[in-house]
Structures are given as C-alpha cells and as structure tokens.
Coordinates of C-alpha atoms in Angstrom, one line a residue:
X1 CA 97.7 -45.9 83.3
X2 CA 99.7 -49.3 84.8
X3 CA 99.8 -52.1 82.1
X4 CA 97.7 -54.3 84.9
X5 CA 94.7 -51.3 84.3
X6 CA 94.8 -51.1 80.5
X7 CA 94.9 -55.2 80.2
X8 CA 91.8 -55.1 82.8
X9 CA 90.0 -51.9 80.8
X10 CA 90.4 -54.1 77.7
X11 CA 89.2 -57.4 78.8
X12 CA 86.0 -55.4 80.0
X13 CA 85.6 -54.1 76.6
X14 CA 85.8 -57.4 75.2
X15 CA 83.3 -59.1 77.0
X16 CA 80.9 -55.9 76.8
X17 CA 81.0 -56.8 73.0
X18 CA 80.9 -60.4 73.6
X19 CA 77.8 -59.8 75.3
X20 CA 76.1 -57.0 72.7
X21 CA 77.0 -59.6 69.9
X22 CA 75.2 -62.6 72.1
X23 CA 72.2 -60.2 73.0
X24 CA 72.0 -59.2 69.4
X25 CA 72.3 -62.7 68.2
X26 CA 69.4 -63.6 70.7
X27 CA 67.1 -61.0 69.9
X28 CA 67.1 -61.6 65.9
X29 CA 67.0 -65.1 66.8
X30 CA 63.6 -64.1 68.6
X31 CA 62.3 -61.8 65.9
X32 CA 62.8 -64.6 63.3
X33 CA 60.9 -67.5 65.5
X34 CA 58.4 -64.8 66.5
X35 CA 58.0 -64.1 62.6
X36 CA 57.9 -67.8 61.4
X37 CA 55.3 -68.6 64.1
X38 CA 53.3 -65.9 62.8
X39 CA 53.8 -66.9 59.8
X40 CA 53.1 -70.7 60.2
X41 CA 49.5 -69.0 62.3
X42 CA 48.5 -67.5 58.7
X43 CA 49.4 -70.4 57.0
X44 CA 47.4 -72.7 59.4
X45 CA 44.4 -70.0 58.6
X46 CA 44.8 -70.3 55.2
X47 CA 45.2 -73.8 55.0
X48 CA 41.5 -74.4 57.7
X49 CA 40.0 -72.0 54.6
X50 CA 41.2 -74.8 51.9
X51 CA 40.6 -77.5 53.3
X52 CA 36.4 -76.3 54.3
X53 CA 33.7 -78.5 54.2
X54 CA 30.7 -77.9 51.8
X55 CA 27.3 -77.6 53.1
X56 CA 24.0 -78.9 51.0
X57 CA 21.2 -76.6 51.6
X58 CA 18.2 -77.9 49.7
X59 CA 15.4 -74.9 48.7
X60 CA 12.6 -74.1 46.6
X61 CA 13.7 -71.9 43.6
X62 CA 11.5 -68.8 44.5
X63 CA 13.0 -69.3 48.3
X64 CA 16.5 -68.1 47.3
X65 CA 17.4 -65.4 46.4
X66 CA 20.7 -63.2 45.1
X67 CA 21.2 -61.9 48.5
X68 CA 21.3 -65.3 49.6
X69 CA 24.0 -66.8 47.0
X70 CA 25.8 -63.1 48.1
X71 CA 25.8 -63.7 51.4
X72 CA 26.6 -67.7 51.3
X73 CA 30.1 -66.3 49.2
X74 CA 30.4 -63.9 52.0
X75 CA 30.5 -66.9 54.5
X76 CA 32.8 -69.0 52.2
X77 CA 35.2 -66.0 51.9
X78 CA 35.4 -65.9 55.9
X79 CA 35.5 -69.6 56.8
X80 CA 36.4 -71.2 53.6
X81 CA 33.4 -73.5 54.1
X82 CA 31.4 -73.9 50.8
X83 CA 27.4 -73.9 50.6
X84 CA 25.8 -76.1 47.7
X85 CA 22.5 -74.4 47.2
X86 CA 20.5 -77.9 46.0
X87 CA 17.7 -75.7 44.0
X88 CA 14.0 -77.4 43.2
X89 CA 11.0 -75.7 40.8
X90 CA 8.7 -74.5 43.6
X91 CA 6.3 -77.5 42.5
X92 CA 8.7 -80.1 43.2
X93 CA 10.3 -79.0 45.8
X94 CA 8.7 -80.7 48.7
X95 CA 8.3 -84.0 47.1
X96 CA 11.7 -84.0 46.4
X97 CA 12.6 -83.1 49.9
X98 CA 10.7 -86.0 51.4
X99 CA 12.3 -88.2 49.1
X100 CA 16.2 -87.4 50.2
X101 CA 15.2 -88.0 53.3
X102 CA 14.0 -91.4 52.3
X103 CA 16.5 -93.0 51.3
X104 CA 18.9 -91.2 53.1
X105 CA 20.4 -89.1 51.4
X106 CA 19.1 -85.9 53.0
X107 CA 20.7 -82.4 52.5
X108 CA 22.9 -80.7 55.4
X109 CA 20.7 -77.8 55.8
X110 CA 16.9 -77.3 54.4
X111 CA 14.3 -75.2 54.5
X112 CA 10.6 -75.5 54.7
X113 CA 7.3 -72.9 56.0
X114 CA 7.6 -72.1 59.6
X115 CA 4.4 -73.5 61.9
X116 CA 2.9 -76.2 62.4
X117 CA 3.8 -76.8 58.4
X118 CA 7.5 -78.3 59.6
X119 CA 5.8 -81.2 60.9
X120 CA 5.2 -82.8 57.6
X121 CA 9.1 -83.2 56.9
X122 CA 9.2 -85.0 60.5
X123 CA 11.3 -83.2 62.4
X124 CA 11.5 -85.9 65.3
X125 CA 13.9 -87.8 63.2
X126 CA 15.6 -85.0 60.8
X127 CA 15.6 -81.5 62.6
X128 CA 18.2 -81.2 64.7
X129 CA 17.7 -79.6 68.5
X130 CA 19.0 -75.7 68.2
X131 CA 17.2 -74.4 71.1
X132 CA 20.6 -73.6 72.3
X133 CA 21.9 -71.5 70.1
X134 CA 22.8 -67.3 70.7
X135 CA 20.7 -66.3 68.3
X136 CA 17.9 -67.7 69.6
X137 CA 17.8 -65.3 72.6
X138 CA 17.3 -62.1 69.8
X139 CA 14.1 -63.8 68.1
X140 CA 10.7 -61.7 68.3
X141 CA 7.9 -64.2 70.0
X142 CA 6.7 -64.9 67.1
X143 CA 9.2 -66.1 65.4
X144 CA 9.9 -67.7 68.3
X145 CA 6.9 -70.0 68.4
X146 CA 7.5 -70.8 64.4
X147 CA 10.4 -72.5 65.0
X148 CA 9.3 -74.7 68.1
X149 CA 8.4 -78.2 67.9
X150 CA 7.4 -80.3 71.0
X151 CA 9.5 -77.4 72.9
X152 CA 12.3 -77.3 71.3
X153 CA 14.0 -74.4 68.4
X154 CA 14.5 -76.6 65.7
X155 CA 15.3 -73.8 62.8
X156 CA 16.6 -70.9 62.0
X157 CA 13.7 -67.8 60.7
X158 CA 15.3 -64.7 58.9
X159 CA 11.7 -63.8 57.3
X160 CA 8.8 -62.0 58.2
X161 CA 5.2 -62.7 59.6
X162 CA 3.1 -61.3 57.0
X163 CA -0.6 -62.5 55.0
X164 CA -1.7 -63.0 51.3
X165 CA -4.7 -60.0 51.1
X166 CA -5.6 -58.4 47.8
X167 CA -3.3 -55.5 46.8
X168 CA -5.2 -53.3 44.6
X169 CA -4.6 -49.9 42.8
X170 CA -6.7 -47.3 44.3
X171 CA -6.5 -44.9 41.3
X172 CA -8.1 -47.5 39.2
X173 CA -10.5 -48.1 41.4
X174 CA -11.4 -44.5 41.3
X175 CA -11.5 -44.5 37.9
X176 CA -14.5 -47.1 37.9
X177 CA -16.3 -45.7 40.9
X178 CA -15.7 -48.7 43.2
X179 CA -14.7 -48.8 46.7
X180 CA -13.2 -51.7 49.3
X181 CA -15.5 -54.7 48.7
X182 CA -16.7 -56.3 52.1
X183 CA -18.4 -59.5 50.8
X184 CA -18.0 -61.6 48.0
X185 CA -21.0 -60.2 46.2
X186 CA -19.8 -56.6 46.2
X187 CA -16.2 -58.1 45.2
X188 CA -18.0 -59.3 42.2
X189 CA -19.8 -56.0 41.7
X190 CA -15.9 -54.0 41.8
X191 CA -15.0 -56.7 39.4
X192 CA -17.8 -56.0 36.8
X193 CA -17.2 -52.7 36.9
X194 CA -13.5 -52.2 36.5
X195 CA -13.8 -55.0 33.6
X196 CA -16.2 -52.4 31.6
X197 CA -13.7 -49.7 32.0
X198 CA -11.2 -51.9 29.8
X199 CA -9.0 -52.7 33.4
X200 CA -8.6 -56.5 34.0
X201 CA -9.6 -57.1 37.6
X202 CA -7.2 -59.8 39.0
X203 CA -3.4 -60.7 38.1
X204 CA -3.7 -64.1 38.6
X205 CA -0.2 -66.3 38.2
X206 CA -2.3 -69.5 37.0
X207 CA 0.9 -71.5 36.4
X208 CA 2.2 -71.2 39.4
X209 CA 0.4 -74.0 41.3
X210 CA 1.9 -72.8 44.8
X211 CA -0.1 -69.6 44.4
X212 CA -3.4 -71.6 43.8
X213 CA -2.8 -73.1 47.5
X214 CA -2.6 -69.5 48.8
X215 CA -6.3 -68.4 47.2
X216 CA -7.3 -71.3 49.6
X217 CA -4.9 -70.7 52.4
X218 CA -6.4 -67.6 53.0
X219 CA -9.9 -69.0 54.6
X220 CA -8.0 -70.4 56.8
X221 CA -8.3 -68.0 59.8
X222 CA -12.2 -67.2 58.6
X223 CA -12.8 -71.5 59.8
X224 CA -10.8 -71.0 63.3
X225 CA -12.7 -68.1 64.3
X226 CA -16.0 -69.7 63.4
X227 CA -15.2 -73.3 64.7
X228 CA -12.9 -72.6 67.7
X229 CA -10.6 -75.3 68.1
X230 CA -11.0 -76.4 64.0
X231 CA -7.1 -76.7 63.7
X232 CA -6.5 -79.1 66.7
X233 CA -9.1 -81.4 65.1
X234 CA -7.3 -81.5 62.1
X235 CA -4.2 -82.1 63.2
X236 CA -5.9 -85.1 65.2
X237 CA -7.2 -86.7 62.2
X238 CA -10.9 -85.8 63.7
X239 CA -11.9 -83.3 60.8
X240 CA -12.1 -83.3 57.6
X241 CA -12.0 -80.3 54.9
X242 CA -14.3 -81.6 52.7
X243 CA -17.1 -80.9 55.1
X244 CA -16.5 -77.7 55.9
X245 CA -19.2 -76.0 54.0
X246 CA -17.8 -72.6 53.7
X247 CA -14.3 -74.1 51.8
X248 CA -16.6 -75.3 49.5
X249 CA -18.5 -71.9 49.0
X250 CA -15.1 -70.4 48.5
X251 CA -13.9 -72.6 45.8
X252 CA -17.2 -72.3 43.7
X253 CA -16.6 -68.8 43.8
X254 CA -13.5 -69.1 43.2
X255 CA -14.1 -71.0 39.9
X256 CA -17.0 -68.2 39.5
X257 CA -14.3 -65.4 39.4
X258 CA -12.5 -67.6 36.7
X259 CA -15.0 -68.2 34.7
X260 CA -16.5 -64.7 34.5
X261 CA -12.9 -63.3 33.2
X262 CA -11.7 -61.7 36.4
X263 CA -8.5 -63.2 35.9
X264 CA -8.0 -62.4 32.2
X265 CA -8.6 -64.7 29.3
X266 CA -5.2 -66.4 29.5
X267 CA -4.5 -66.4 33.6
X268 CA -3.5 -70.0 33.3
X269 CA -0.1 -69.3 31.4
X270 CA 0.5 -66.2 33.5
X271 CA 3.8 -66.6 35.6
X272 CA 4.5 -65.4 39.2
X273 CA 7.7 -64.0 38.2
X274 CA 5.6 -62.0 35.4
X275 CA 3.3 -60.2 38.7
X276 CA 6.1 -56.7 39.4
X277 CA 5.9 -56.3 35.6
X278 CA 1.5 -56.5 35.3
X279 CA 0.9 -54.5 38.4
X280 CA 3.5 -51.9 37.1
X281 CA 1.7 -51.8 33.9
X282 CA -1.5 -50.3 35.2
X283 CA -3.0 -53.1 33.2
X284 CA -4.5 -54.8 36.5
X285 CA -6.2 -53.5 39.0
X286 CA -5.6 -56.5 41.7
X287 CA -3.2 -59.2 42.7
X288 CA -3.2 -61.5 45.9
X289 CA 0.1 -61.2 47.6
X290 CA 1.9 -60.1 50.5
X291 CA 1.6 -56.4 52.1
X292 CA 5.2 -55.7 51.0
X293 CA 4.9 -56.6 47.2
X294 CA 4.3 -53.0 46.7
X295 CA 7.9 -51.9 47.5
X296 CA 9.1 -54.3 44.6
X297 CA 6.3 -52.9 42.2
X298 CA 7.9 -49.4 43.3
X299 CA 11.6 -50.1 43.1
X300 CA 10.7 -51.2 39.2
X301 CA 8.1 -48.8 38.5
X302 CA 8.8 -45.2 40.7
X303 CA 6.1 -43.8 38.7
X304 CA 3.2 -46.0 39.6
X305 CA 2.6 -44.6 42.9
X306 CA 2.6 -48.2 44.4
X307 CA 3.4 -46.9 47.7
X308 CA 0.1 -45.4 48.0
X309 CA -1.9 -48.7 47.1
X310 CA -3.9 -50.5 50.3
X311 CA -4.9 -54.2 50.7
X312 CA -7.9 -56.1 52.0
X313 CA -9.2 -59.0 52.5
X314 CA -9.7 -62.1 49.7
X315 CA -13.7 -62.2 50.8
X316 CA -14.4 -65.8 49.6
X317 CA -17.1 -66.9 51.0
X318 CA -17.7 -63.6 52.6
X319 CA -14.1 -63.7 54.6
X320 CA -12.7 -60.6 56.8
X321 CA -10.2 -61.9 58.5
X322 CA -6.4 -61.7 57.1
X323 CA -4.7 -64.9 57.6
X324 CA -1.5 -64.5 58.4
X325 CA 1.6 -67.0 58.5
X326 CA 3.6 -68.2 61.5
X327 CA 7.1 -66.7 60.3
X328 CA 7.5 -67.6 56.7
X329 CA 10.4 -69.5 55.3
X330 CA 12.6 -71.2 57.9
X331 CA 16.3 -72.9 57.7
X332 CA 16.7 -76.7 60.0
X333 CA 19.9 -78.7 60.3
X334 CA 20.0 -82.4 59.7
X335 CA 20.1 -84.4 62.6
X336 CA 22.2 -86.7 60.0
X337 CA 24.1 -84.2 58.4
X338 CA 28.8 -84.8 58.8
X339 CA 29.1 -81.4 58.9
X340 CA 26.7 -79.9 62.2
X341 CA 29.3 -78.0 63.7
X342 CA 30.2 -75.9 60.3
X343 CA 26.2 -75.6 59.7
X344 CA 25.5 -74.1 63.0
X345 CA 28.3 -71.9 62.1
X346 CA 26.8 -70.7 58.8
X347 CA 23.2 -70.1 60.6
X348 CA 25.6 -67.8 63.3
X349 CA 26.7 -66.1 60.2
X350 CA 23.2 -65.7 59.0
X351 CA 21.8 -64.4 62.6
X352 CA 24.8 -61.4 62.6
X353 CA 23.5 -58.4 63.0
X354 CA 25.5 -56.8 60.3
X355 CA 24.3 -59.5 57.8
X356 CA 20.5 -59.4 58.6
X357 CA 20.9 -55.6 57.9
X358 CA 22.4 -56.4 54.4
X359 CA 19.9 -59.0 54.2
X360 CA 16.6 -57.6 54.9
X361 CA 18.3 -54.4 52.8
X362 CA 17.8 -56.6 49.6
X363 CA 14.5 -57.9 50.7
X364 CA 11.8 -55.5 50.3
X365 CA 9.1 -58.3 50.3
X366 CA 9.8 -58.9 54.1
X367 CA 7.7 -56.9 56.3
X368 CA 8.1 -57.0 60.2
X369 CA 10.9 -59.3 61.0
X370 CA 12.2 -62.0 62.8
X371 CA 14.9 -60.4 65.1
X372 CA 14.5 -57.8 67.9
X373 CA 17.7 -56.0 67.4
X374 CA 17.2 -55.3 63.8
X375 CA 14.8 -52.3 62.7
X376 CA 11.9 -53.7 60.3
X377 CA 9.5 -52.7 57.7
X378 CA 5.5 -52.3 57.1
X379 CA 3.9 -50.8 54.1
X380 CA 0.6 -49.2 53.4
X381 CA -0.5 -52.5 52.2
X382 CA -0.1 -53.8 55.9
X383 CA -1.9 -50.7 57.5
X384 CA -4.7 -51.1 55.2
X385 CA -5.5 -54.8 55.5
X386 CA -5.3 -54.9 59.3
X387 CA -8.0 -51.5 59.2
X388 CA -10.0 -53.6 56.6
X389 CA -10.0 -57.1 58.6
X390 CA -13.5 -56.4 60.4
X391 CA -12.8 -59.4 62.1
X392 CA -9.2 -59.6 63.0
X393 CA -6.2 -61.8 62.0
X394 CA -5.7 -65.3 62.8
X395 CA -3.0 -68.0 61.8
X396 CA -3.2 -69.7 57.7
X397 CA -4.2 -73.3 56.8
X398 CA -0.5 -73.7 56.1
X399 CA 1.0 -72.2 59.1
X400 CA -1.4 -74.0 61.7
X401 CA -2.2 -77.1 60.0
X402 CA -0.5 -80.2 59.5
X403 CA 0.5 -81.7 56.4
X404 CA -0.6 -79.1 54.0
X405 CA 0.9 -79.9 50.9
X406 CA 1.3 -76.5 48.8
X407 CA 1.9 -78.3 45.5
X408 CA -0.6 -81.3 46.2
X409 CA -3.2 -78.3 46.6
X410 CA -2.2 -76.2 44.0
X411 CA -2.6 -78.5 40.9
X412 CA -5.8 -79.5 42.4
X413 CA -7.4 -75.6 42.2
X414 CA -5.6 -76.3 38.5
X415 CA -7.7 -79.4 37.7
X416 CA -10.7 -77.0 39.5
X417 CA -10.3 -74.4 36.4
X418 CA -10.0 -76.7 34.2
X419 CA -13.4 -78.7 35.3
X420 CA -11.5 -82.0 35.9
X421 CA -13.1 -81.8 39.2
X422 CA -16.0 -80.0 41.7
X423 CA -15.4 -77.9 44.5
X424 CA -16.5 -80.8 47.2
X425 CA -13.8 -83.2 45.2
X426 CA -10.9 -80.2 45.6
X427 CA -11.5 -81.1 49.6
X428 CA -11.8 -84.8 49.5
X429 CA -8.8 -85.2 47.8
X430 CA -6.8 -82.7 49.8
X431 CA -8.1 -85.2 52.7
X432 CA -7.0 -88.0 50.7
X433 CA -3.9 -86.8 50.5
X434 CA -3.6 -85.7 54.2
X435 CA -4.7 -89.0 55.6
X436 CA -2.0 -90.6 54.1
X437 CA 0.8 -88.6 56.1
X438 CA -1.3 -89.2 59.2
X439 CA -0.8 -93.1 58.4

C-alpha cells in the first residue's frame, strides 16, 4: 500500500471514531435529559399531590359511613386533595347547616335529602349549577328529577329510591296467629296478640328524633292521593297540616300505639343504632324502616332468616300506600366554595363506575340505585310492600314538600309521647315552623 493510501486509510479511521465518540456523547446526553425530564414530570406529580387542597364536606353522622371515609382516602391517595368530613348528630345537623351558610362560612360540599326537601337550604344562592357534568348523562330518571331545581342538576345522588314500611318477622307472626294487617284497627289487633305471646310488637328508636318524623312522613302519599294537588298548595303557603284531618287521626293513634306498650315500656331511650341488634334478637316482631334493612339484620344475624321477612304498609289512619322518597341523601357544591374545580373532581371520583361498585358493595341498606350502568339491589321487603300497597306508591312529606324540617318534627312526636302537647298542636306547630321559612 503507497504511504499517500495508508495516511488516507487512517484519517478515515480517525474521524469514524471521532464521529462514534460525538454520536455516543449525543445519545447519553439524550438519555440523561430524557431521564431528568421524566424525572422532573414525577416530581411535578408528586409535588400537585402535596400541595392539594382540602375539601369541607358537612354531613349528618348517620349519613356517612366507613365506605365513605374509605373511599374519600382513596381520592386523597390519587389527587392528593384532602376531604374534611364536618360531622353533625343527626338532630343538629340541619340547623347547623343553615347557620354556616349564614354567616358565611358555609362548607365546600354538603349534603341534604334529595326532592323538593333541598329547597329549604336555598339552593338559588348556595347550590352550585352541575347540570353539566358526565355523570349526569348515567343517572336513572329518578334520580334525575331529585337533583333538579328550577331545571337545573344541582347535586350529586349515589343512594337509592326506597320507603319507610313496617318490616316484620313472619315466623313470629305465625307464632301468634296473625296475618298482614290492612287497617289500623286490625294493626292493633296483630299488636294485642303478639304482646300476649311474650313478643314486643314494635322496635321503636324513641331517641332518635329523626325517626319520629318518618312515623309521620309516611302519610304523606295517603294525603296526595286523596287531595290531588295537596303538595303544590303547600309549597304555596295555601295549606296548612294542621287541618288535615286524617294527620291528625294518625298521630292519635300513634300516641294510642305508645301508650298501649306496642313499643315496649322503655322505647323512648331505645337508639337507632341499637335496631340490627333487637330485630336479630327475635325479641321484636316489627320495626319501621327501609326494605333493605333486612340484609344488614342478615349480615349480623345469618341465622335469623331475615331474608325471608316482608314489609307493609304503616296503616295510620288506615294508610295503603308506601311513600317513597325522591332519591335519598344527595351531595351539592357551594356556589361560594375556593375550591369548585377540585370538588367537582371528587364528585367524578364518586360517579366512577369502579367506585360505585365498591360503594354500593358496602351498602346493603341501598336498594335500586341511582346510576344506569351499575347493577342494583331489591329485597323481599321491597317485593312485599309494593304487593301489600292496595293503593300504590306515591312521593313522602319530605321528598315532595318544602321545608320539612326532620328534627323540628321529630322532637315534636317526642313532646306528643310525653303529653306536652295534642295531636292538632303537633300540626300547628310544624306550620309554625314552616311559615317562618316561607317568610
């Protein structure tokens, strides 16, 4: 080979290498900016997860539940956005509520019964417009029309449309001889005669004053179907509940059913939370809830056969109609609240199918549920008290009425036990109390 070839053969191999060593340099130099931004991306994640917001959402305590607080963690593990559950006794809850809002100082989310019931927390100036929202496409028609005000989806429903009726043990009731009652005086009658077998008739939660509402609530749909258009005259100021002579029937009996022991000697210390355990026990032969309570009675008690017990309805004042709610519980945003954008992102959480799976999962009290794509639940209970409603269904005092005030109510059936006041003064003062939200 001539010199002038090998000086040429070696300059080429020089500038081969000099151009491995540049392409080498070049492509580690990518790989390391390619790894930092990566890097920096995670950090920046990490960092949005620190630096969350936290979201107030004011409930009533028997509102929330563990699956709640599980799934609000959930959401807080995968945002880094916090929720504050601000947690009021049942009794106190919507007073309290009312009074945030008052002096401004409402929470960021809050929840309140669906219906016609939201108006009493004004949603004109506090419920914010989610009509919107993705969700909102996947609700069932009813649930739907729970959460619409003047048009417009102003909360979020992840309950069920279900009734108070009264749940009752159908081995004890063949073990006094009695059958479904279909007026009051035949109620009486099962009454008497599961009391002389040594079986208290009625688990009644006296304490809790919410649950005195419901033994009222549940007339509701008996009115509407005997004075069409009741409702709208109520919720025009143009009616009022003390004249309504069958309420009135219904509370006298209602203090009759008291007084003659139905309820046991002691119902007025009796707790809600106490109800899985007596029903369990055998010890009671009724209770006025809703058609799912029997799953929870079962998941405690696998041997009491609570599956198999039906449900009619409370026939005060010779009712047969179960009155039914407009969707339960429901979650609005704060028109106020600093933090909308991270709310409606926890109520997208919420709607997910995955976590209304896990949801309803844990919540054997809900019955046929709010969303389309996600499979629900009825119990004997429901079956029964539909077959045993001789005169249909038909919306509650609380869902179709305005400003029904559960606790307001509730102490005043109290005060009716107690013979602090009459049947006809239950109703004026429930007006009383109603005229002043209408003011």
């Amino acid at each position: 080979m001539s010199s002038f070839k090998k000086k040429w053969v070696s300059k080429m191999f020089v500038l081969v290498a000099l151009i491995s060593l540049l392409a080498g340099c070049s492509s580690s130099e990518s790989n390391s900016n390619s790894s930092t931004a990566s890097s920096a991306n995670a950090s920046d994640t990490e960092a949005n997860k620190q630096n969350g917001v936290t979201i107030t959402v004011a409930t009533s305590a028997n509102w929330t539940k563990d699956i709640d607080k599980e799934l609000a963690k959930d959401f807080e593990a995968q945002t880094g956005n916090k929720i504050e559950f601000l947690i009021s006794p049942d009794d106190q809850y919507v007073n309290v509520l009312k009074s945030k809002f008052q002096t401004g100082e409402g929470p960021d989310v809050y929840l309140t019964p669906s219906g016609v019931a939201m108006e009493q927390f004004l949603p004109d100036q506090h419920a914010l417009d989610l009509s919107s929202e993705s969700w909102v496409s996947r609700y069932a028609d009813w649930a739907k029309a729970g959460t619409t005000y003047n048009g417009k989806v102003i909360a979020l429903n992840t309950w069920s449309v279900d009734g108070w009726g009264v749940l009752y043990n159908p081995a004890l009731f063949e073990q006094a001889g009695v059958s479904v009652p279909t007026n009051y005086q035949d109620f009486v009658k099962v009454c008497e005669a599961l009391l002389a077998k040594g079986i208290t008739p009625i688990y009644e939660p006296g304490k809790a004053e919410w649950h005195q509402e419901v033994l009222l609530n549940t007339m509701g749909s008996m009115l509407s179907k005997k004075t069409p258009g009741i409702y709208d005259q109520f919720n025009t100021n143009q009616a009022k509940m003390a004249d309504q002579k069958d309420l009135e029937i219904g509370l006298t009996q209602l203090k009759e059913l008291a007084d003659k022991g139905f309820f046991g000697k002691d119902f007025l210390s009796q707790t809600w939370e106490n109800s899985v355990d007596a029903m369990g026990s055998g010890k009671y032969a009724m209770m006025l809830t809703y058609s799912t309570f029997q799953n929870e009675v079962l998941a405690k008690y696998p041997d009491s056969k609570a599956d198999t017990w039906s449900m009619f309805p409370l026939p005060l004042a010779d009712n047969k109609t179960w009155a039914t709610s407009s969707g339960g519980v429901v979650r609005s945003i704060n028109q106020e609240s600093k933090v909308i954008d991270a709310a409606k992102q926890y109520f997208d959480f919420l709607a997910k199918t995955e976590n209304l799976k896990k949801y309803y999962a844990a919540r054997p009290d809900l019955g046929p549920i709010s969303f389309t794509d996600v499979e629900g639940k009825t119990s004997n209970a429901y079956t029964s008290v539909i077959a045993n409603a001789a005169d249909g269904t038909g919306l509650d005092f609380e869902g179709g009425v305005k400003f029904w005030n559960q606790s307001v109510i509730g102490k005043l059936v109290q005060d009716l036990y107690l013979g602090g006041k009459t049947p006809k003064q239950v109703l004026e003062a429930i007006d009383s109390d109603r005229a002043k939200m209408f003011q």
